[in-house]
mmCIF file of C-alpha atoms in Angstrom:
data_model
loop_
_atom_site.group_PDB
_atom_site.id
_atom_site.type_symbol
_atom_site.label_atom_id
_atom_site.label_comp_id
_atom_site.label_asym_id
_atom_site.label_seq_id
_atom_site.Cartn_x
_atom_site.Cartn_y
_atom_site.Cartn_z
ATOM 1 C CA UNK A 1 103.737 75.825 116.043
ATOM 2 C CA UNK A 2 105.279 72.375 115.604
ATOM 3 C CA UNK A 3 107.660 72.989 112.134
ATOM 4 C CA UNK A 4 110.803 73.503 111.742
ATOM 5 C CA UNK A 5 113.629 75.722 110.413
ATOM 6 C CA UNK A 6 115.912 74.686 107.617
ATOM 7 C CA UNK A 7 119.181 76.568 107.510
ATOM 8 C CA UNK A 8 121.817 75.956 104.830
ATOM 9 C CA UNK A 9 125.061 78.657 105.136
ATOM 10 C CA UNK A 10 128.215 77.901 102.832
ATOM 11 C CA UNK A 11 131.244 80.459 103.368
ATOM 12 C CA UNK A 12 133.362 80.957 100.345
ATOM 13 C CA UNK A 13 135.795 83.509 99.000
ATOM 14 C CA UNK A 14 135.170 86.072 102.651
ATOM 15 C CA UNK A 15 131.377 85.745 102.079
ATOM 16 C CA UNK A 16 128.766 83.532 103.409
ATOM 17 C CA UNK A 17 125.537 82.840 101.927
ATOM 18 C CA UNK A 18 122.919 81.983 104.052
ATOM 19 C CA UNK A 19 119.665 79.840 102.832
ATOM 20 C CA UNK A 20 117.091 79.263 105.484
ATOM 21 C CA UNK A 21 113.434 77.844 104.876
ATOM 22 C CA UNK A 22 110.658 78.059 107.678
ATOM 23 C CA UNK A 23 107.539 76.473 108.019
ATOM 24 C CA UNK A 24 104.169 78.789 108.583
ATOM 25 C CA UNK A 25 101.152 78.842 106.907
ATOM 26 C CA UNK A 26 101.159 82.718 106.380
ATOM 27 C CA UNK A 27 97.617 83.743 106.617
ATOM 28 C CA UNK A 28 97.246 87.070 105.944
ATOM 29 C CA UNK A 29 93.384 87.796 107.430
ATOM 30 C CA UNK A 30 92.099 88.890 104.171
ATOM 31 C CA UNK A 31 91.598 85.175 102.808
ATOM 32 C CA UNK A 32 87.860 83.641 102.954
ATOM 33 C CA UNK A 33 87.370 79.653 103.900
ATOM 34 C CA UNK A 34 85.890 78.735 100.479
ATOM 35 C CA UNK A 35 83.755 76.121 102.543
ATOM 36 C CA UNK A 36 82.083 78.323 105.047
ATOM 37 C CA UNK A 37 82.823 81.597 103.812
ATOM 38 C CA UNK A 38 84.213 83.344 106.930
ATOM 39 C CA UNK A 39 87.309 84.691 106.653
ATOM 40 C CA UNK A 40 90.494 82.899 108.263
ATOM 41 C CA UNK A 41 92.556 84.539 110.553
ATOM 42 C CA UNK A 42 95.230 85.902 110.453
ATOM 43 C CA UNK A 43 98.547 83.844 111.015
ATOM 44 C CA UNK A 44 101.969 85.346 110.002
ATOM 45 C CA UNK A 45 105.849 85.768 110.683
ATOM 46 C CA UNK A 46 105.807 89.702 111.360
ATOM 47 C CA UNK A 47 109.678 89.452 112.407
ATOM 48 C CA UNK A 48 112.781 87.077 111.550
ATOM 49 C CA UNK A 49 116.441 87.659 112.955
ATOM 50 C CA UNK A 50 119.474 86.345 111.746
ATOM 51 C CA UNK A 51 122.502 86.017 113.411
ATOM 52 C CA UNK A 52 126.091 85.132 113.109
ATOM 53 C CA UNK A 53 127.486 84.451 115.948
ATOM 54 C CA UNK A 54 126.375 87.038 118.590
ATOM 55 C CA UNK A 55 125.822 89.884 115.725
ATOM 56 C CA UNK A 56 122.547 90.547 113.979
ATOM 57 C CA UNK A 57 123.413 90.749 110.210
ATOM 58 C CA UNK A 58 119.807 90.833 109.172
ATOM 59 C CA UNK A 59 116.261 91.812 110.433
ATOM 60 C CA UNK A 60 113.314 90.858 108.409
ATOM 61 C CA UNK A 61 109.955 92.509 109.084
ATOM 62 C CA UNK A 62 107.162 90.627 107.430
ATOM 63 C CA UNK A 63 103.539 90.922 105.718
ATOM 64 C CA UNK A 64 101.136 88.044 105.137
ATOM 65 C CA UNK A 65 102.585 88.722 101.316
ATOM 66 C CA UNK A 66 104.919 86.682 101.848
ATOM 67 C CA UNK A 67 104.499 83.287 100.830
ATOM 68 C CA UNK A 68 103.826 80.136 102.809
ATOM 69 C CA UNK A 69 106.299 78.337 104.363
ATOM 70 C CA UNK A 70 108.949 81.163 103.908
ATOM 71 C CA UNK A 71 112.576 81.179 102.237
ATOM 72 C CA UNK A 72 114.607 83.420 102.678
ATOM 73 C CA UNK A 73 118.236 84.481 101.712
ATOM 74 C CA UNK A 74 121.072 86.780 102.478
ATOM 75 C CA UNK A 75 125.013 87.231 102.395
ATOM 76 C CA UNK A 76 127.051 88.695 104.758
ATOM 77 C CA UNK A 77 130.760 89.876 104.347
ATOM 78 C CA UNK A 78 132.726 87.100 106.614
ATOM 79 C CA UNK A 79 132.062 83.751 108.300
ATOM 80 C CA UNK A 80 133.871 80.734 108.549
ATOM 81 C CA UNK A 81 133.035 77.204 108.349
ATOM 82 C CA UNK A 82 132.033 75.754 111.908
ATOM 83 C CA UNK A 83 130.548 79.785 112.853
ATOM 84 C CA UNK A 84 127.126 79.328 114.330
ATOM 85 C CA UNK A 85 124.308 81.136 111.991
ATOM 86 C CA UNK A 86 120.733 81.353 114.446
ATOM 87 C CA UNK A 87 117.861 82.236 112.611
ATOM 88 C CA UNK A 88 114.668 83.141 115.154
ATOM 89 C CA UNK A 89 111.415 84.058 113.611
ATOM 90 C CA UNK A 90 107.999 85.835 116.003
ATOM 91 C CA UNK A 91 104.457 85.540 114.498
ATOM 92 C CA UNK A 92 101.412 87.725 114.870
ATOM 93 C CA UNK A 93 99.892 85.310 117.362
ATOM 94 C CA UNK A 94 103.524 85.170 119.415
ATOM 95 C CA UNK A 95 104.603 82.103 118.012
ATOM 96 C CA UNK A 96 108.214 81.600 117.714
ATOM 97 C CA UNK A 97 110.912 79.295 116.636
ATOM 98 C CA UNK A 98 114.889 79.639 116.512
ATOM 99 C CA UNK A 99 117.143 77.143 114.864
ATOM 100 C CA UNK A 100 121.190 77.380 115.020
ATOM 101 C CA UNK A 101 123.287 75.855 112.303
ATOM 102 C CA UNK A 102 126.967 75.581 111.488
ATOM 103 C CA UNK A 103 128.610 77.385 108.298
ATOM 104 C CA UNK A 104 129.754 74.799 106.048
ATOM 105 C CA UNK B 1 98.876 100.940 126.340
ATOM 106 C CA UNK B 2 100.175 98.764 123.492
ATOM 107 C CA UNK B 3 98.808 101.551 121.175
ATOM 108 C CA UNK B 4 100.662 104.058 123.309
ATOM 109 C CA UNK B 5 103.947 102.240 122.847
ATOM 110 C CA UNK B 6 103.943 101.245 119.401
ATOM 111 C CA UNK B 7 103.448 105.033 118.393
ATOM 112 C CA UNK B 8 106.675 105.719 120.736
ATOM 113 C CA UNK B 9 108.722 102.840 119.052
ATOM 114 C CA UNK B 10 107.984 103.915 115.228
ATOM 115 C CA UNK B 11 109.200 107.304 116.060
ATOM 116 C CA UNK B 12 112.573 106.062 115.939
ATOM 117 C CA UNK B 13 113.936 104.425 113.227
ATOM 118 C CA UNK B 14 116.467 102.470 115.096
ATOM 119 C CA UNK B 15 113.582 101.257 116.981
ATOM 120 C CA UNK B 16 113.447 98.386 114.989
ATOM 121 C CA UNK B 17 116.632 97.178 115.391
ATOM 122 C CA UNK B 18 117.448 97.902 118.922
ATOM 123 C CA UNK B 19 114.440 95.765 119.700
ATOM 124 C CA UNK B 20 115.916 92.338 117.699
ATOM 125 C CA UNK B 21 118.993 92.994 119.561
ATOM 126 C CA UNK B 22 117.114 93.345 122.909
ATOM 127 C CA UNK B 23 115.404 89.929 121.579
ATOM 128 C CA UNK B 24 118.270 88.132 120.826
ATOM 129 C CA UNK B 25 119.642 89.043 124.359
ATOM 130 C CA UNK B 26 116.200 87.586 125.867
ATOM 131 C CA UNK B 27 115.742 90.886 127.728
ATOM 132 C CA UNK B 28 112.194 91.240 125.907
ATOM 133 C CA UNK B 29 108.974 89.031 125.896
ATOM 134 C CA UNK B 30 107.730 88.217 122.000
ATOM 135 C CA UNK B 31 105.120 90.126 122.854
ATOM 136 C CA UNK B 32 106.724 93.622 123.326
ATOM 137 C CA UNK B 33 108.335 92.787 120.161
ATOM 138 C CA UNK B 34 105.048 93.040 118.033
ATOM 139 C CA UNK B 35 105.140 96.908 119.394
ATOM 140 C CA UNK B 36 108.309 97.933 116.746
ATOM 141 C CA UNK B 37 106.383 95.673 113.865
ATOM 142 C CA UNK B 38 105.088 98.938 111.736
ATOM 143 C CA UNK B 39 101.211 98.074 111.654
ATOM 144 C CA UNK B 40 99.963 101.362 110.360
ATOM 145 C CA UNK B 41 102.727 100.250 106.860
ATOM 146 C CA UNK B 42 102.186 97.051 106.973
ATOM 147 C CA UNK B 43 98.041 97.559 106.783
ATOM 148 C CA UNK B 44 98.206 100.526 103.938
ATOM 149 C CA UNK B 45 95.998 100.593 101.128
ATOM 150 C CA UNK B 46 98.392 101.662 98.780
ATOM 151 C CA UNK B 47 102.071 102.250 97.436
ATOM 152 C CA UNK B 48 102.282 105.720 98.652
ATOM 153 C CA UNK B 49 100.655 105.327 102.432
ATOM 154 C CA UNK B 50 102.574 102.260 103.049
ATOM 155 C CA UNK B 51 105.801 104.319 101.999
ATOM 156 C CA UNK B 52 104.787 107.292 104.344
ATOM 157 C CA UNK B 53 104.324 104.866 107.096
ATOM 158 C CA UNK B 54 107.704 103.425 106.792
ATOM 159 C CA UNK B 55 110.264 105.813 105.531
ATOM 160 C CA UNK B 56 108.032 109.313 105.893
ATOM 161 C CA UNK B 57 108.133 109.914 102.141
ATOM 162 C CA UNK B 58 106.106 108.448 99.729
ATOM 163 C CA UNK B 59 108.526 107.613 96.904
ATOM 164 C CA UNK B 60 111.975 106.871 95.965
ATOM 165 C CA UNK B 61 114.524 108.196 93.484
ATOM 166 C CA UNK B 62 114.954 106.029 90.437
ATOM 167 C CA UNK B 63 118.015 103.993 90.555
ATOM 168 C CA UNK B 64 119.900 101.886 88.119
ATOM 169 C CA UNK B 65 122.294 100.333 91.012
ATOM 170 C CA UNK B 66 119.272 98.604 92.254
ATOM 171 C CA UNK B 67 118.657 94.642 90.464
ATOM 172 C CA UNK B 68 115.256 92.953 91.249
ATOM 173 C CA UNK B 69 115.622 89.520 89.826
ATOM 174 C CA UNK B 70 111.974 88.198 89.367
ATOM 175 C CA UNK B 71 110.283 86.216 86.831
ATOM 176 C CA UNK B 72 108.521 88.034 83.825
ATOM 177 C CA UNK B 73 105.557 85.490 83.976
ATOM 178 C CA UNK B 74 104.551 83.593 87.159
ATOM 179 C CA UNK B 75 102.401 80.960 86.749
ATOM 180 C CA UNK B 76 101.342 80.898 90.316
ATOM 181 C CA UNK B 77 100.978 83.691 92.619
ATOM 182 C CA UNK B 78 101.356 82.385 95.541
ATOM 183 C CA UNK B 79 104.941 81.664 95.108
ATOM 184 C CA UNK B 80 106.956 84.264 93.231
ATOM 185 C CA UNK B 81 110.461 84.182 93.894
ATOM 186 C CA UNK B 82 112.088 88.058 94.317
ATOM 187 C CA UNK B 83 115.795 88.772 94.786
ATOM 188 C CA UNK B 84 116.718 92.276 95.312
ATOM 189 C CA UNK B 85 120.842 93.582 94.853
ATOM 190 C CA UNK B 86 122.037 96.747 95.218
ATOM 191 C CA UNK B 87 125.834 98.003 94.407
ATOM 192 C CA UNK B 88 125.153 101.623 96.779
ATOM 193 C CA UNK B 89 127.228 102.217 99.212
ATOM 194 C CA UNK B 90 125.869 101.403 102.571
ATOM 195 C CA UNK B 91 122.470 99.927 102.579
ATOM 196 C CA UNK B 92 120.143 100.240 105.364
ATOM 197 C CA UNK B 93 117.029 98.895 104.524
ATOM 198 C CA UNK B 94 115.696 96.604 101.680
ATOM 199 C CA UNK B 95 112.172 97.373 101.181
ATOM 200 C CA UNK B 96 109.857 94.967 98.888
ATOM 201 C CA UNK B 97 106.336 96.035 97.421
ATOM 202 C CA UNK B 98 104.147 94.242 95.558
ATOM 203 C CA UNK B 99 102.180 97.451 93.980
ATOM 204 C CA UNK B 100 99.008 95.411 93.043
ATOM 205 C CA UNK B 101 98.465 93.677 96.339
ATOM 206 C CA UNK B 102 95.522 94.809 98.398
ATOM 207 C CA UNK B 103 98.302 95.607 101.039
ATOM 208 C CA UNK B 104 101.496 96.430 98.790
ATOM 209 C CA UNK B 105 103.968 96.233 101.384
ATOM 210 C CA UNK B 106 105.515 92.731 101.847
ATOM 211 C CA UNK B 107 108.286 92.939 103.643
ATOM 212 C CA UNK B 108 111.321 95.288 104.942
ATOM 213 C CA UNK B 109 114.877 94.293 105.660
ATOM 214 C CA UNK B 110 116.889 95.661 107.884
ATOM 215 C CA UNK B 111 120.830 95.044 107.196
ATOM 216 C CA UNK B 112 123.329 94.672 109.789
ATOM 217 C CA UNK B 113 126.940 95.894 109.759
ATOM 218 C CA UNK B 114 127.784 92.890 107.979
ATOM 219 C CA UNK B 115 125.367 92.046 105.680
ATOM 220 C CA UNK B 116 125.904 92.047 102.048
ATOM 221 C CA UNK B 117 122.684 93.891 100.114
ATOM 222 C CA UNK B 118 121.257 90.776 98.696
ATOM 223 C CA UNK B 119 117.976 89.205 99.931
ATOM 224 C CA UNK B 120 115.303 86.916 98.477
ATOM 225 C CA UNK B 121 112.298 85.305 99.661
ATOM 226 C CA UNK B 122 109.139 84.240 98.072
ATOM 227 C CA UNK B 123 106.159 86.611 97.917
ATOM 228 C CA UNK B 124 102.075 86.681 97.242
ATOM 229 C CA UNK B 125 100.931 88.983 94.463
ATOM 230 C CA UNK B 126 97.256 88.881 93.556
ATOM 231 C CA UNK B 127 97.747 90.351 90.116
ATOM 232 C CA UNK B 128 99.621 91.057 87.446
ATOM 233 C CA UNK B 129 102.066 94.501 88.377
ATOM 234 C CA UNK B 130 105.013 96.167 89.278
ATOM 235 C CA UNK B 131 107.526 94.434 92.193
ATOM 236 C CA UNK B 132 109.012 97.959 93.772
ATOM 237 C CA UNK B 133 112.074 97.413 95.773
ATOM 238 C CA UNK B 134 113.123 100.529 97.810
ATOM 239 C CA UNK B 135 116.887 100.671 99.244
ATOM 240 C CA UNK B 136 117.657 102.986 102.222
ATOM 241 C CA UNK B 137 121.413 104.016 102.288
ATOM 242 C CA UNK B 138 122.170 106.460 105.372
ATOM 243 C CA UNK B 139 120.689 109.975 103.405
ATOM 244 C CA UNK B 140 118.521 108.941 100.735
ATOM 245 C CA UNK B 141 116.332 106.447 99.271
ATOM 246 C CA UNK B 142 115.960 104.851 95.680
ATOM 247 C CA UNK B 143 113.995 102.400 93.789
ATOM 248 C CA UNK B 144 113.517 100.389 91.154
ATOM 249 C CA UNK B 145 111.124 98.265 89.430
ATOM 250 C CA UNK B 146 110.104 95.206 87.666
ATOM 251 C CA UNK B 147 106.547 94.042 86.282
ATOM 252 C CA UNK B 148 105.816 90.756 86.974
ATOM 253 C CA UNK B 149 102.931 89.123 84.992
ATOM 254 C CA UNK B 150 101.032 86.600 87.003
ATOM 255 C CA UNK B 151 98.519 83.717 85.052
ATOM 256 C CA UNK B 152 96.869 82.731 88.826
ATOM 257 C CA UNK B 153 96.336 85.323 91.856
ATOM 258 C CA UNK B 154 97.896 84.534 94.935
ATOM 259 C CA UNK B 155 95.906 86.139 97.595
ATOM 260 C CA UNK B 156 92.988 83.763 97.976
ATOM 261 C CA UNK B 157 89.136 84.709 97.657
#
């Protein structure tokens, strides 16, 4: 689990763009260890939430097709600099992580 | 009794994200969460099951309003960077398929009150095809998509 969340949100012209990278290995169980041939389990985000303050603005549910060590991006309508922006993301194995940064 | 609850939880659509809120208030363990995580789309063979599992139809209507920016050639697969944009009028859901993958559905977003339809993240795609995106407004659903050629496969093996 140890990782971390990387969050970059800039508010500009009543918008706010939000940035965020995580870091999972995203296995989706259909891989194969080239070494011994068995297949590697699988290991994914299935769910990320992203807040603004206390409102949920987005709700990602996931696949292992996304890549590793995820980005993802959104906008929302609003924000100012110094709002908190909390990103929380749940894996298959129930794994999770949150992370809370400040709008720029 | 998982089993049991999952099938309640996917009968509602709002399901999903009544469950993040319950999350975000701590009410729920991780755990319960995986129940509203739609397995039966998520581990569908192909373009139309995956759809059926989701939305309950297995195709969109074509829509110009919808822009997947992608590249034309990826070089690796592993990494292919997808933005999807829509200009319809109230958004719901942003739904990404990679329609070559052994499991085509990658990922589904579900927008807030707030949120602007934009997203983009990074995706797998084991061969060279079509990226689908599928956007939910509150009475219909349309897609559009984009081929995306890719040199290396991205799904291992």
């Amino acid at each position: 689990m140890a990782g971390n969340i990387k969050i970059r949100a800039k508010a500009q012209g009543g918008e706010t763009s939000v940035k965020a990278l995580m870091t999972h290995p995203m296995e989706t169980g259909l891989r194969k260890d080239k070494k011994t041939g068995e297949i590697v389990p699988a290991h994914f985000i299935t769910e990320v939430t992203c807040k603004w303050k206390d409102e949920v603005v987005l709700t990602a549910l996931w696949s292992g097709g996304v890549s590793q060590n995820p980005y993802l991006a959104y906008k929302f309508k609003g924000g100012a600099a110094g709002d908190p922006i909390e990103l929380t993301w749940l894996d298959n194995k129930g794994g999770t992580e949150t992370a809370i940064e400040k709008i720029e | 009794m998982i089993d049991a609850k999952r099938r309640i939880l996917l009968k509602g659509s709002l399901a999903a994200g009544a469950v993040g809120v319950a999350v975000g208030a701590g009410l729920l363990a991780p755990r319960t969460v995986l129940a509203a995580w739609p397995q039966a789309a998520f581990d569908a063979k192909d373009v139309g099951s995956a759809l059926k599992a989701l939305l309950g139809i297995d195709a969109g209507e074509a829509s110009g309003d919808i822009t997947i920016k992608a590249p034309d050639i990826a070089e690796n697969g592993a990494v292919v960077p997808v933005t999807v944009e829509s200009t319809l009028p109230g958004v719901k859901t942003i739904i990404i398929v990679a329609e070559g993958n052994q499991t085509p559905l990658i990922a589904s977003f579900n927008l807030g009150a707030a949120a602007i339809p934009s997203v983009s993240t990074r995706i797998k795609m084991g061969k060279t095809a079509n990226v689908q995106a599928l956007v939910q407004t509150a009475d219909k659903t349309f897609t559009a998509s984009k081929e995306v050629k890719v040199t290396i496969g991205g799904c291992g093996g």
